[in-house]
PDB file of C-alpha atoms in Angstrom:
ATOM      1  CA  MET Z   3     -16.118  -2.240 -27.128  1.00  0.00           C
ATOM      2  CA  GLU Z   4     -19.055  -3.218 -24.767  1.00  0.00           C
ATOM      3  CA  THR Z   5     -20.948  -0.078 -23.519  1.00  0.00           C
ATOM      4  CA  LEU Z   6     -20.500  -0.075 -19.782  1.00  0.00           C
ATOM      5  CA  ASP Z   7     -22.806   1.660 -17.226  1.00  0.00           C
ATOM      6  CA  LEU Z   8     -20.310   3.438 -15.108  1.00  0.00           C
ATOM      7  CA  THR Z   9     -21.017   5.337 -11.886  1.00  0.00           C
ATOM      8  CA  ASN Z  10     -19.801   8.926 -11.698  1.00  0.00           C
ATOM      9  CA  GLU Z  11     -20.309   9.088  -7.875  1.00  0.00           C
ATOM     10  CA  TRP Z  12     -17.565   8.444  -5.317  1.00  0.00           C
ATOM     11  CA  ASP Z  13     -18.792   5.014  -4.052  1.00  0.00           C
ATOM     12  CA  LYS Z  14     -15.570   3.599  -2.597  1.00  0.00           C
ATOM     13  CA  THR Z  15     -15.199   2.064   0.874  1.00  0.00           C
ATOM     14  CA  PHE Z  16     -12.419   4.349   1.529  1.00  0.00           C
ATOM     15  CA  PRO Z  17     -12.210   8.188   1.484  1.00  0.00           C
ATOM     16  CA  LYS Z  18     -11.041  10.181  -1.475  1.00  0.00           C
ATOM     17  CA  SER Z  19      -7.481  11.503  -1.408  1.00  0.00           C
ATOM     18  CA  ASP Z  20      -6.931  15.200  -2.207  1.00  0.00           C
ATOM     19  CA  LYS Z  21      -3.469  14.081  -3.243  1.00  0.00           C
ATOM     20  CA  VAL Z  22      -4.421  12.582  -6.435  1.00  0.00           C
ATOM     21  CA  ASP Z  23      -6.574  12.886  -9.479  1.00  0.00           C
ATOM     22  CA  HIS Z  24      -9.257  10.378 -10.140  1.00  0.00           C
ATOM     23  CA  CYS Z  25     -11.158   9.150 -13.320  1.00  0.00           C
ATOM     24  CA  LYS Z  26     -12.837   6.192 -14.763  1.00  0.00           C
ATOM     25  CA  VAL Z  27     -11.196   4.537 -17.756  1.00  0.00           C
ATOM     26  CA  THR Z  28     -11.917   1.425 -19.867  1.00  0.00           C
ATOM     27  CA  PHE Z  29      -9.963  -1.075 -21.834  1.00  0.00           C
ATOM     28  CA  THR Z  30     -10.475  -4.321 -23.627  1.00  0.00           C
ATOM     29  CA  ASN Z  31      -8.904  -7.619 -23.039  1.00  0.00           C
ATOM     30  CA  ARG Z  32      -7.712 -10.258 -25.569  1.00  0.00           C
ATOM     31  CA  TYR Z  33     -11.128 -11.906 -25.418  1.00  0.00           C
ATOM     32  CA  GLY Z  34     -13.026  -8.875 -26.268  1.00  0.00           C
ATOM     33  CA  ILE Z  35     -14.262  -8.094 -22.823  1.00  0.00           C
ATOM     34  CA  THR Z  36     -14.253  -4.520 -21.852  1.00  0.00           C
ATOM     35  CA  LEU Z  37     -13.021  -3.839 -18.344  1.00  0.00           C
ATOM     36  CA  ALA Z  38     -13.807  -0.854 -16.113  1.00  0.00           C
ATOM     37  CA  ALA Z  39     -11.074   0.747 -13.856  1.00  0.00           C
ATOM     38  CA  ASP Z  40     -10.436   3.666 -11.568  1.00  0.00           C
ATOM     39  CA  MET Z  41      -7.435   5.561 -12.464  1.00  0.00           C
ATOM     40  CA  TYR Z  42      -5.443   7.388  -9.932  1.00  0.00           C
ATOM     41  CA  LYS Z  43      -2.810  10.000 -10.895  1.00  0.00           C
ATOM     42  CA  PRO Z  44      -0.566  12.110  -8.719  1.00  0.00           C
ATOM     43  CA  LYS Z  45      -1.516  15.816  -8.878  1.00  0.00           C
ATOM     44  CA  GLU Z  46       0.270  18.238 -11.031  1.00  0.00           C
ATOM     45  CA  VAL Z  47       1.894  15.820 -13.271  1.00  0.00           C
ATOM     46  CA  SER Z  48       3.056  17.452 -16.557  1.00  0.00           C
ATOM     47  CA  LYS Z  49       2.367  15.928 -19.937  1.00  0.00           C
ATOM     48  CA  GLU Z  50       6.138  15.475 -20.403  1.00  0.00           C
ATOM     49  CA  GLN Z  51       6.521  13.225 -17.371  1.00  0.00           C
ATOM     50  CA  LYS Z  52       6.601   9.455 -17.888  1.00  0.00           C
ATOM     51  CA  LEU Z  53       5.482   7.795 -14.527  1.00  0.00           C
ATOM     52  CA  PRO Z  54       5.942   4.222 -13.246  1.00  0.00           C
ATOM     53  CA  ALA Z  55       2.550   2.558 -13.299  1.00  0.00           C
ATOM     54  CA  ILE Z  56       0.846  -0.271 -11.264  1.00  0.00           C
ATOM     55  CA  ALA Z  57      -2.399  -2.123 -12.167  1.00  0.00           C
ATOM     56  CA  VAL Z  58      -4.104  -3.472  -9.085  1.00  0.00           C
ATOM     57  CA  CYS Z  59      -6.845  -6.162  -8.616  1.00  0.00           C
ATOM     58  CA  GLY Z  60      -8.468  -8.241  -5.822  1.00  0.00           C
ATOM     59  CA  PRO Z  61      -9.334  -9.568  -3.508  1.00  0.00           C
ATOM     60  CA  PHE Z  62     -11.128 -12.691  -5.110  1.00  0.00           C
ATOM     61  CA  GLY Z  63     -14.788 -11.765  -5.188  1.00  0.00           C
ATOM     62  CA  ALA Z  64     -14.228  -8.025  -4.455  1.00  0.00           C
ATOM     63  CA  VAL Z  65     -14.516  -5.063  -6.787  1.00  0.00           C
ATOM     64  CA  LYS Z  66     -12.320  -2.055  -7.417  1.00  0.00           C
ATOM     65  CA  GLU Z  67     -14.186   0.057  -5.001  1.00  0.00           C
ATOM     66  CA  GLN Z  68     -12.819  -1.929  -1.835  1.00  0.00           C
ATOM     67  CA  SER Z  69      -9.317  -3.103  -1.238  1.00  0.00           C
ATOM     68  CA  SER Z  70      -7.734  -2.641  -4.588  1.00  0.00           C
ATOM     69  CA  GLY Z  71      -8.827   0.865  -5.061  1.00  0.00           C
ATOM     70  CA  LEU Z  72      -7.270   1.726  -1.626  1.00  0.00           C
ATOM     71  CA  TYR Z  73      -4.043   0.151  -2.580  1.00  0.00           C
ATOM     72  CA  ALA Z  74      -4.126   2.036  -5.934  1.00  0.00           C
ATOM     73  CA  GLN Z  75      -4.957   5.329  -4.471  1.00  0.00           C
ATOM     74  CA  GLU Z  76      -2.325   4.924  -1.831  1.00  0.00           C
ATOM     75  CA  MET Z  77       0.300   4.103  -4.469  1.00  0.00           C
ATOM     76  CA  ALA Z  78      -0.735   7.124  -6.521  1.00  0.00           C
ATOM     77  CA  GLU Z  79      -0.007   9.344  -3.519  1.00  0.00           C
ATOM     78  CA  ARG Z  80       3.521   7.887  -3.562  1.00  0.00           C
ATOM     79  CA  GLY Z  81       4.145   8.882  -7.188  1.00  0.00           C
ATOM     80  CA  PHE Z  82       2.800   6.164  -9.317  1.00  0.00           C
ATOM     81  CA  LEU Z  83       0.157   6.193 -11.994  1.00  0.00           C
ATOM     82  CA  THR Z  84      -2.251   3.422 -10.958  1.00  0.00           C
ATOM     83  CA  ILE Z  85      -5.281   1.725 -12.014  1.00  0.00           C
ATOM     84  CA  ALA Z  86      -7.699  -0.560  -9.935  1.00  0.00           C
ATOM     85  CA  PHE Z  87      -9.835  -2.636 -12.214  1.00  0.00           C
ATOM     86  CA  ASP Z  88     -12.941  -4.985 -12.021  1.00  0.00           C
ATOM     87  CA  PRO Z  89     -12.036  -8.352 -13.522  1.00  0.00           C
ATOM     88  CA  SER Z  90     -14.224  -9.845 -16.378  1.00  0.00           C
ATOM     89  CA  PHE Z  91     -17.703 -10.605 -15.463  1.00  0.00           C
ATOM     90  CA  THR Z  92     -17.555  -8.620 -12.344  1.00  0.00           C
ATOM     91  CA  GLY Z  93     -18.533  -5.132 -11.067  1.00  0.00           C
ATOM     92  CA  GLU Z  94     -18.629  -2.636 -13.690  1.00  0.00           C
ATOM     93  CA  SER Z  95     -16.731  -4.637 -16.172  1.00  0.00           C
ATOM     94  CA  GLY Z  96     -18.233  -6.480 -19.098  1.00  0.00           C
ATOM     95  CA  GLY Z  97     -18.635 -10.044 -19.925  1.00  0.00           C
ATOM     96  CA  THR Z  98     -21.433 -12.634 -19.797  1.00  0.00           C
ATOM     97  CA  PRO Z  99     -22.496 -14.637 -17.869  1.00  0.00           C
ATOM     98  CA  ARG Z 100     -22.031 -12.614 -14.789  1.00  0.00           C
ATOM     99  CA  TYR Z 101     -19.965 -13.464 -11.719  1.00  0.00           C
ATOM    100  CA  MET Z 102     -17.904 -16.052 -13.575  1.00  0.00           C
ATOM    101  CA  THR Z 103     -14.272 -16.693 -12.997  1.00  0.00           C
ATOM    102  CA  SER Z 104     -11.581 -18.194 -15.253  1.00  0.00           C
ATOM    103  CA  PRO Z 105      -7.896 -18.661 -14.421  1.00  0.00           C
ATOM    104  CA  ASP Z 106      -7.080 -18.040 -18.138  1.00  0.00           C
ATOM    105  CA  ILE Z 107      -9.265 -14.953 -18.614  1.00  0.00           C
ATOM    106  CA  ASN Z 108      -8.621 -13.499 -15.159  1.00  0.00           C
ATOM    107  CA  THR Z 109      -4.719 -13.760 -15.819  1.00  0.00           C
ATOM    108  CA  GLU Z 110      -5.438 -12.168 -19.096  1.00  0.00           C
ATOM    109  CA  ASP Z 111      -7.247  -9.271 -17.403  1.00  0.00           C
ATOM    110  CA  PHE Z 112      -3.738  -8.275 -15.795  1.00  0.00           C
ATOM    111  CA  SER Z 113      -2.003  -8.279 -19.086  1.00  0.00           C
ATOM    112  CA  ALA Z 114      -4.895  -6.178 -20.665  1.00  0.00           C
ATOM    113  CA  ALA Z 115      -4.251  -3.669 -17.973  1.00  0.00           C
ATOM    114  CA  VAL Z 116      -0.547  -3.606 -18.929  1.00  0.00           C
ATOM    115  CA  ASP Z 117      -1.693  -2.984 -22.357  1.00  0.00           C
ATOM    116  CA  PHE Z 118      -3.607  -0.004 -21.446  1.00  0.00           C
ATOM    117  CA  LEU Z 119      -0.897   1.370 -19.255  1.00  0.00           C
ATOM    118  CA  ALA Z 120       1.851   0.713 -21.819  1.00  0.00           C
ATOM    119  CA  THR Z 121       0.131   2.759 -24.410  1.00  0.00           C
ATOM    120  CA  ASN Z 122      -0.830   5.647 -22.013  1.00  0.00           C
ATOM    121  CA  ASP Z 123       0.992   8.931 -22.699  1.00  0.00           C
ATOM    122  CA  LEU Z 124       1.756   9.494 -19.010  1.00  0.00           C
ATOM    123  CA  VAL Z 125       3.303   6.032 -18.558  1.00  0.00           C
ATOM    124  CA  ASN Z 126       6.952   4.822 -19.177  1.00  0.00           C
ATOM    125  CA  PRO Z 127       6.121   1.312 -20.768  1.00  0.00           C
ATOM    126  CA  GLU Z 128       9.372   0.060 -19.220  1.00  0.00           C
ATOM    127  CA  ARG Z 129       8.224   0.656 -15.644  1.00  0.00           C
ATOM    128  CA  ILE Z 130       4.971  -1.161 -15.124  1.00  0.00           C
ATOM    129  CA  GLY Z 131       3.944  -3.432 -12.192  1.00  0.00           C
ATOM    130  CA  ILE Z 132       1.063  -5.150 -10.753  1.00  0.00           C
ATOM    131  CA  ILE Z 133      -0.480  -5.861  -7.279  1.00  0.00           C
ATOM    132  CA  GLY Z 134      -2.706  -8.835  -6.688  1.00  0.00           C
ATOM    133  CA  ILE Z 135      -4.669  -9.204  -3.479  1.00  0.00           C
ATOM    134  CA  CYS Z 136      -5.947 -12.470  -1.961  1.00  0.00           C
ATOM    135  CA  GLY Z 137      -7.000 -14.800  -4.883  1.00  0.00           C
ATOM    136  CA  TRP Z 138      -5.508 -12.120  -7.198  1.00  0.00           C
ATOM    137  CA  GLY Z 139      -1.965 -12.548  -5.666  1.00  0.00           C
ATOM    138  CA  GLY Z 140      -1.955 -16.036  -7.231  1.00  0.00           C
ATOM    139  CA  LEU Z 141      -3.132 -14.694 -10.675  1.00  0.00           C
ATOM    140  CA  ALA Z 142      -0.648 -11.924 -10.432  1.00  0.00           C
ATOM    141  CA  ILE Z 143       2.205 -14.541 -10.030  1.00  0.00           C
ATOM    142  CA  ASN Z 144       0.750 -16.407 -12.992  1.00  0.00           C
ATOM    143  CA  ALA Z 145       0.489 -13.174 -15.056  1.00  0.00           C
ATOM    144  CA  ALA Z 146       4.112 -12.226 -14.267  1.00  0.00           C
ATOM    145  CA  ALA Z 147       5.187 -15.718 -15.343  1.00  0.00           C
ATOM    146  CA  ALA Z 148       3.493 -15.160 -18.793  1.00  0.00           C
ATOM    147  CA  ASP Z 149       3.982 -11.520 -19.354  1.00  0.00           C
ATOM    148  CA  PRO Z 150       7.598 -10.132 -19.156  1.00  0.00           C
ATOM    149  CA  ARG Z 151       6.352  -6.550 -19.464  1.00  0.00           C
ATOM    150  CA  ILE Z 152       5.371  -6.805 -15.762  1.00  0.00           C
ATOM    151  CA  LYS Z 153       8.709  -5.747 -14.199  1.00  0.00           C
ATOM    152  CA  ALA Z 154       7.509  -5.934 -10.638  1.00  0.00           C
ATOM    153  CA  THR Z 155       4.733  -7.884  -8.978  1.00  0.00           C
ATOM    154  CA  LEU Z 156       3.346  -7.707  -5.328  1.00  0.00           C
ATOM    155  CA  ALA Z 157       1.216 -10.582  -4.155  1.00  0.00           C
ATOM    156  CA  SER Z 158      -0.444  -9.401  -0.965  1.00  0.00           C
ATOM    157  CA  THR Z 159      -2.149 -11.880   1.279  1.00  0.00           C
ATOM    158  CA  MET Z 160      -2.318 -14.307  -1.477  1.00  0.00           C
ATOM    159  CA  TYR Z 161      -4.430 -17.298  -2.171  1.00  0.00           C
ATOM    160  CA  ASP Z 162      -3.677 -19.962  -4.829  1.00  0.00           C
ATOM    161  CA  MET Z 163      -7.181 -20.559  -6.059  1.00  0.00           C
ATOM    162  CA  SER Z 164      -6.326 -23.440  -8.110  1.00  0.00           C
ATOM    163  CA  ARG Z 165      -4.850 -25.294  -5.166  1.00  0.00           C
ATOM    164  CA  VAL Z 166      -7.630 -24.518  -2.712  1.00  0.00           C
ATOM    165  CA  ASN Z 167     -10.241 -25.415  -5.354  1.00  0.00           C
ATOM    166  CA  ALA Z 168      -8.465 -28.705  -6.276  1.00  0.00           C
ATOM    167  CA  ASN Z 169      -7.069 -29.677  -2.794  1.00  0.00           C
ATOM    168  CA  GLY Z 170      -9.368 -27.959  -0.185  1.00  0.00           C
ATOM    169  CA  TYR Z 171      -7.956 -25.786   2.715  1.00  0.00           C
ATOM    170  CA  PHE Z 172      -4.657 -27.100   3.845  1.00  0.00           C
ATOM    171  CA  ASP Z 173      -4.754 -29.653   1.245  1.00  0.00           C
ATOM    172  CA  SER Z 174      -7.289 -31.722   3.257  1.00  0.00           C
ATOM    173  CA  THR Z 175      -9.086 -33.155   0.236  1.00  0.00           C
ATOM    174  CA  ASP Z 176      -6.087 -33.681  -2.030  1.00  0.00           C
ATOM    175  CA  SER Z 177      -7.157 -36.895  -3.729  1.00  0.00           C
ATOM    176  CA  ALA Z 178      -8.464 -37.943  -7.052  1.00  0.00           C
ATOM    177  CA  GLU Z 179     -11.441 -39.511  -5.282  1.00  0.00           C
ATOM    178  CA  ALA Z 180     -12.317 -36.150  -3.635  1.00  0.00           C
ATOM    179  CA  ARG Z 181     -11.774 -34.132  -6.768  1.00  0.00           C
ATOM    180  CA  ASN Z 182     -13.801 -36.523  -8.911  1.00  0.00           C
ATOM    181  CA  HIS Z 183     -16.676 -36.421  -6.351  1.00  0.00           C
ATOM    182  CA  LEU Z 184     -16.547 -32.583  -6.730  1.00  0.00           C
ATOM    183  CA  ARG Z 185     -16.393 -32.847 -10.538  1.00  0.00           C
ATOM    184  CA  LYS Z 186     -19.603 -34.892 -10.738  1.00  0.00           C
ATOM    185  CA  SER Z 187     -21.373 -32.511  -8.395  1.00  0.00           C
ATOM    186  CA  LEU Z 188     -20.301 -29.404 -10.615  1.00  0.00           C
ATOM    187  CA  ALA Z 189     -21.347 -31.476 -13.783  1.00  0.00           C
ATOM    188  CA  MET Z 190     -24.817 -31.887 -12.388  1.00  0.00           C
ATOM    189  CA  GLN Z 191     -24.993 -28.200 -11.721  1.00  0.00           C
ATOM    190  CA  ARG Z 192     -24.038 -27.505 -15.276  1.00  0.00           C
ATOM    191  CA  THR Z 193     -26.900 -29.395 -16.434  1.00  0.00           C
ATOM    192  CA  GLU Z 194     -29.292 -27.814 -14.023  1.00  0.00           C
ATOM    193  CA  ASP Z 195     -27.995 -24.225 -15.206  1.00  0.00           C
ATOM    194  CA  TYR Z 196     -28.413 -25.206 -18.828  1.00  0.00           C
ATOM    195  CA  ARG Z 197     -31.973 -26.335 -18.034  1.00  0.00           C
ATOM    196  CA  ASN Z 198     -32.888 -23.380 -16.100  1.00  0.00           C
ATOM    197  CA  GLY Z 199     -31.225 -20.936 -18.643  1.00  0.00           C
ATOM    198  CA  THR Z 200     -29.656 -19.044 -15.528  1.00  0.00           C
ATOM    199  CA  PRO Z 201     -26.517 -20.090 -13.650  1.00  0.00           C
ATOM    200  CA  LYS Z 202     -26.921 -20.724  -9.929  1.00  0.00           C
ATOM    201  CA  LEU Z 203     -24.827 -18.375  -7.587  1.00  0.00           C
ATOM    202  CA  GLY Z 204     -22.517 -20.086  -5.059  1.00  0.00           C
ATOM    203  CA  GLY Z 205     -23.187 -17.644  -2.389  1.00  0.00           C
ATOM    204  CA  GLY Z 206     -20.814 -15.126  -0.870  1.00  0.00           C
ATOM    205  CA  VAL Z 207     -20.044 -14.417   2.766  1.00  0.00           C
ATOM    206  CA  PRO Z 208     -23.090 -15.557   4.688  1.00  0.00           C
ATOM    207  CA  ASP Z 209     -25.471 -12.908   5.988  1.00  0.00           C
ATOM    208  CA  VAL Z 210     -25.546 -14.909   9.418  1.00  0.00           C
ATOM    209  CA  LEU Z 211     -22.517 -16.427  10.752  1.00  0.00           C
ATOM    210  CA  PRO Z 212     -22.992 -19.964  12.341  1.00  0.00           C
ATOM    211  CA  GLU Z 213     -21.899 -20.077  15.931  1.00  0.00           C
ATOM    212  CA  ASP Z 214     -19.049 -22.363  15.164  1.00  0.00           C
ATOM    213  CA  ALA Z 215     -17.831 -20.178  12.416  1.00  0.00           C
ATOM    214  CA  PRO Z 216     -13.887 -20.195  12.104  1.00  0.00           C
ATOM    215  CA  LYS Z 217     -12.017 -17.130  12.666  1.00  0.00           C
ATOM    216  CA  PHE Z 218     -11.177 -16.580   9.027  1.00  0.00           C
ATOM    217  CA  LEU Z 219     -14.854 -16.516   8.001  1.00  0.00           C
ATOM    218  CA  ARG Z 220     -15.562 -14.111  10.901  1.00  0.00           C
ATOM    219  CA  ASP Z 221     -12.675 -11.979   9.462  1.00  0.00           C
ATOM    220  CA  TYR Z 222     -14.302 -12.105   6.051  1.00  0.00           C
ATOM    221  CA  TYR Z 223     -17.711 -11.151   7.442  1.00  0.00           C
ATOM    222  CA  ASP Z 224     -16.186  -8.212   9.306  1.00  0.00           C
ATOM    223  CA  TYR Z 225     -14.806  -6.949   6.064  1.00  0.00           C
ATOM    224  CA  TYR Z 226     -17.446  -7.742   3.451  1.00  0.00           C
ATOM    225  CA  LYS Z 227     -20.791  -7.593   5.558  1.00  0.00           C
ATOM    226  CA  THR Z 228     -20.058  -4.347   7.535  1.00  0.00           C
ATOM    227  CA  PRO Z 229     -19.670  -0.743   6.683  1.00  0.00           C
ATOM    228  CA  ARG Z 230     -15.893  -1.428   6.778  1.00  0.00           C
ATOM    229  CA  GLY Z 231     -15.821  -3.118   3.467  1.00  0.00           C
ATOM    230  CA  TYR Z 232     -19.439  -3.754   2.190  1.00  0.00           C
ATOM    231  CA  HIS Z 233     -20.146  -2.968  -1.381  1.00  0.00           C
ATOM    232  CA  ILE Z 234     -23.177  -3.510  -3.375  1.00  0.00           C
ATOM    233  CA  ARG Z 235     -21.431  -4.800  -6.392  1.00  0.00           C
ATOM    234  CA  SER Z 236     -19.001  -7.186  -4.449  1.00  0.00           C
ATOM    235  CA  LEU Z 237     -19.510 -10.887  -5.049  1.00  0.00           C
ATOM    236  CA  ASN Z 238     -18.367 -11.683  -1.652  1.00  0.00           C
ATOM    237  CA  SER Z 239     -20.480  -9.077   0.006  1.00  0.00           C
ATOM    238  CA  ASN Z 240     -23.672 -10.364  -1.767  1.00  0.00           C
ATOM    239  CA  GLY Z 241     -24.544 -13.543  -3.769  1.00  0.00           C
ATOM    240  CA  GLY Z 242     -21.262 -14.747  -4.529  1.00  0.00           C
ATOM    241  CA  ARG Z 243     -19.861 -16.089  -8.102  1.00  0.00           C
ATOM    242  CA  ASN Z 244     -21.278 -18.543 -10.365  1.00  0.00           C
ATOM    243  CA  ALA Z 245     -21.599 -22.044  -8.600  1.00  0.00           C
ATOM    244  CA  THR Z 246     -19.690 -23.750 -11.396  1.00  0.00           C
ATOM    245  CA  SER Z 247     -16.745 -21.460 -11.252  1.00  0.00           C
ATOM    246  CA  PRO Z 248     -14.468 -24.065  -9.595  1.00  0.00           C
ATOM    247  CA  ILE Z 249     -14.431 -26.215 -12.776  1.00  0.00           C
ATOM    248  CA  PRO Z 250     -11.434 -24.941 -14.483  1.00  0.00           C
ATOM    249  CA  TRP Z 251      -9.422 -24.293 -11.447  1.00  0.00           C
ATOM    250  CA  LEU Z 252      -9.283 -27.923 -10.631  1.00  0.00           C
ATOM    251  CA  ASN Z 253      -7.044 -28.586 -13.676  1.00  0.00           C
ATOM    252  CA  PHE Z 254      -5.091 -25.260 -13.886  1.00  0.00           C
ATOM    253  CA  PRO Z 255      -2.171 -25.204 -11.394  1.00  0.00           C
ATOM    254  CA  LEU Z 256      -1.468 -21.390 -11.148  1.00  0.00           C
ATOM    255  CA  MET Z 257       2.105 -21.681  -9.824  1.00  0.00           C
ATOM    256  CA  SER Z 258       3.420 -24.119 -12.381  1.00  0.00           C
ATOM    257  CA  ARG Z 259       5.709 -21.646 -14.136  1.00  0.00           C
ATOM    258  CA  ALA Z 260       6.368 -19.357 -11.077  1.00  0.00           C
ATOM    259  CA  GLY Z 261      10.054 -20.384 -10.976  1.00  0.00           C
ATOM    260  CA  GLU Z 262      10.568 -19.012 -14.424  1.00  0.00           C
ATOM    261  CA  ILE Z 263       9.847 -15.403 -13.550  1.00  0.00           C
ATOM    262  CA  GLU Z 264      12.871 -13.236 -14.174  1.00  0.00           C
ATOM    263  CA  ASN Z 265      11.470 -10.005 -12.984  1.00  0.00           C
ATOM    264  CA  ALA Z 266      10.996  -8.912  -9.343  1.00  0.00           C
ATOM    265  CA  VAL Z 267       8.303 -10.461  -7.060  1.00  0.00           C
ATOM    266  CA  MET Z 268       7.390  -9.627  -3.582  1.00  0.00           C
ATOM    267  CA  ILE Z 269       5.086 -11.686  -1.357  1.00  0.00           C
ATOM    268  CA  LEU Z 270       3.369  -9.950   1.514  1.00  0.00           C
ATOM    269  CA  HIS Z 271       1.604 -12.146   4.170  1.00  0.00           C
ATOM    270  CA  GLY Z 272       0.276 -11.610   7.628  1.00  0.00           C
ATOM    271  CA  GLU Z 273       1.846 -14.020  10.334  1.00  0.00           C
ATOM    272  CA  LYS Z 274      -1.551 -15.035  11.709  1.00  0.00           C
ATOM    273  CA  ALA Z 275      -3.194 -15.507   8.334  1.00  0.00           C
ATOM    274  CA  HIS Z 276      -5.157 -18.786   7.628  1.00  0.00           C
ATOM    275  CA  SER Z 277      -3.823 -18.384   3.961  1.00  0.00           C
ATOM    276  CA  PHE Z 278      -0.117 -18.041   5.073  1.00  0.00           C
ATOM    277  CA  TYR Z 279       0.849 -21.371   3.542  1.00  0.00           C
ATOM    278  CA  PHE Z 280      -0.122 -20.174   0.127  1.00  0.00           C
ATOM    279  CA  GLY Z 281       2.388 -17.298   0.226  1.00  0.00           C
ATOM    280  CA  SER Z 282       5.073 -19.280   1.900  1.00  0.00           C
ATOM    281  CA  ASP Z 283       4.844 -22.139  -0.538  1.00  0.00           C
ATOM    282  CA  ALA Z 284       4.654 -19.769  -3.531  1.00  0.00           C
ATOM    283  CA  TYR Z 285       7.829 -18.079  -2.572  1.00  0.00           C
ATOM    284  CA  LYS Z 286       9.657 -21.272  -2.374  1.00  0.00           C
ATOM    285  CA  LYS Z 287       8.780 -21.696  -6.104  1.00  0.00           C
ATOM    286  CA  LEU Z 288      10.419 -18.472  -7.084  1.00  0.00           C
ATOM    287  CA  THR Z 289      14.092 -18.112  -8.257  1.00  0.00           C
ATOM    288  CA  VAL Z 290      16.249 -15.294  -7.710  1.00  0.00           C
ATOM    289  CA  THR Z 291      17.510 -14.130 -11.103  1.00  0.00           C
ATOM    290  CA  PRO Z 292      21.136 -14.298 -11.730  1.00  0.00           C
ATOM    291  CA  GLY Z 293      22.644 -10.888 -11.518  1.00  0.00           C
ATOM    292  CA  LYS Z 294      19.664  -9.451  -9.716  1.00  0.00           C
ATOM    293  CA  ASP Z 295      20.209 -10.359  -6.024  1.00  0.00           C
ATOM    294  CA  ASN Z 296      17.179 -10.134  -3.741  1.00  0.00           C
ATOM    295  CA  ASN Z 297      14.608  -9.577  -6.531  1.00  0.00           C
ATOM    296  CA  LYS Z 298      12.371 -12.249  -4.947  1.00  0.00           C
ATOM    297  CA  LEU Z 299      11.205 -11.254  -1.444  1.00  0.00           C
ATOM    298  CA  PHE Z 300       8.933 -12.544   1.154  1.00  0.00           C
ATOM    299  CA  MET Z 301       7.741 -10.129   3.966  1.00  0.00           C
ATOM    300  CA  VAL Z 302       5.892 -11.452   6.945  1.00  0.00           C
ATOM    301  CA  ILE Z 303       3.722  -8.945   8.938  1.00  0.00           C
ATOM    302  CA  PRO Z 304       3.852 -10.015  12.762  1.00  0.00           C
ATOM    303  CA  GLY Z 305       0.342 -10.724  14.213  1.00  0.00           C
ATOM    304  CA  ALA Z 306      -1.545  -9.751  10.967  1.00  0.00           C
ATOM    305  CA  SER Z 307      -4.551 -11.764   9.772  1.00  0.00           C
ATOM    306  CA  HIS Z 308      -5.590 -12.286   6.196  1.00  0.00           C
ATOM    307  CA  THR Z 309      -7.997  -9.573   5.865  1.00  0.00           C
ATOM    308  CA  ASP Z 310      -5.844  -7.066   7.887  1.00  0.00           C
ATOM    309  CA  LEU Z 311      -3.920  -6.641   4.674  1.00  0.00           C
ATOM    310  CA  TYR Z 312      -7.245  -5.678   2.856  1.00  0.00           C
ATOM    311  CA  ASP Z 313      -7.429  -2.171   4.276  1.00  0.00           C
ATOM    312  CA  ARG Z 314      -5.618  -1.664   7.561  1.00  0.00           C
ATOM    313  CA  LYS Z 315      -3.315   1.152   6.555  1.00  0.00           C
ATOM    314  CA  ASP Z 316      -1.714   1.024  10.018  1.00  0.00           C
ATOM    315  CA  ILE Z 317      -0.701  -2.536   9.290  1.00  0.00           C
ATOM    316  CA  ILE Z 318      -0.069  -2.706   5.500  1.00  0.00           C
ATOM    317  CA  PRO Z 319       3.539  -1.690   5.069  1.00  0.00           C
ATOM    318  CA  PHE Z 320       3.082   0.746   2.227  1.00  0.00           C
ATOM    319  CA  ALA Z 321       6.421   2.310   2.652  1.00  0.00           C
ATOM    320  CA  ALA Z 322       8.042  -1.033   2.018  1.00  0.00           C
ATOM    321  CA  ILE Z 323       5.876  -1.685  -0.979  1.00  0.00           C
ATOM    322  CA  GLU Z 324       6.887   1.817  -2.279  1.00  0.00           C
ATOM    323  CA  THR Z 325      10.583   0.948  -1.753  1.00  0.00           C
ATOM    324  CA  PHE Z 326      10.074  -2.409  -3.536  1.00  0.00           C
ATOM    325  CA  PHE Z 327       8.388  -0.786  -6.749  1.00  0.00           C
ATOM    326  CA  LYS Z 328      10.698   2.260  -6.917  1.00  0.00           C
ATOM    327  CA  GLU Z 329      13.646  -0.053  -6.795  1.00  0.00           C
ATOM    328  CA  TYR Z 330      12.301  -2.448  -9.611  1.00  0.00           C
ATOM    329  CA  LEU Z 331      10.369   0.022 -11.736  1.00  0.00           C
ATOM    330  CA  ARG Z 332      13.524   2.353 -12.128  1.00  0.00           C
TER     331      ARG Z 332
END
């Protein structure tokens, strides 16, 4: 295992709960990359208890000290053993080069989290679920299609990162010509990166918003660039991911096997989110499993934006999320 430099201080963007115990843990994925996670456990759990467990990751470009940690801590307060993990190449997790993304490796990160939870003495291995936020919502659905150990999946305010990279927002550049133009640009950047010996970063949320910035970019700024959600290790709060990261996403349709998921899936989206079409279209691909009525759910939060579901505890329907996981992690 790689040796990771883990901070011992509480450096989250949300206050620490007095209802759960917290510690740092590490585990290794199938590619040999060591991942760092925060574990949240309900207080006063006996060694004889076998808890339902949930692994959480996202948003895309965030770290476990942000939204995923908030979700994990909240679900631990509701009786689940949870972990919020940094994906490969990001945050406190290992992997080089830094700030890279991969549809394959990042899907594997979820299954590696399931490996860790399934072998934990406090966890019932038949009662494991996952939560993916933003771009990790699409990855969570892909992981659920690949790994039947995942008994329940929540995709919150999800992006389909393969679709947006290949087609542009609202499929505005969905053509072979546009994709080939992008491929040429990315290929040129690869050459420059190799020549320089250092990958170029693509840039996170800008430090200064242009006057004509669309609302969704202003929402991202309000989260990633203000005390509300800024974190020093967050890609979106700082320099962004590797500029050539889009390369594999262009040819990797995340939703291609979504209709084959037999276990439970809940998609949660804000009515006013610019990303709403990702969740709506993903839900249409899901198939209710025979004999398991209503195990595919789509919940719309009236008036909510994309980033409202990152951390607005007065808007995120945690009671409904708790009900979903308690039903399908029984």
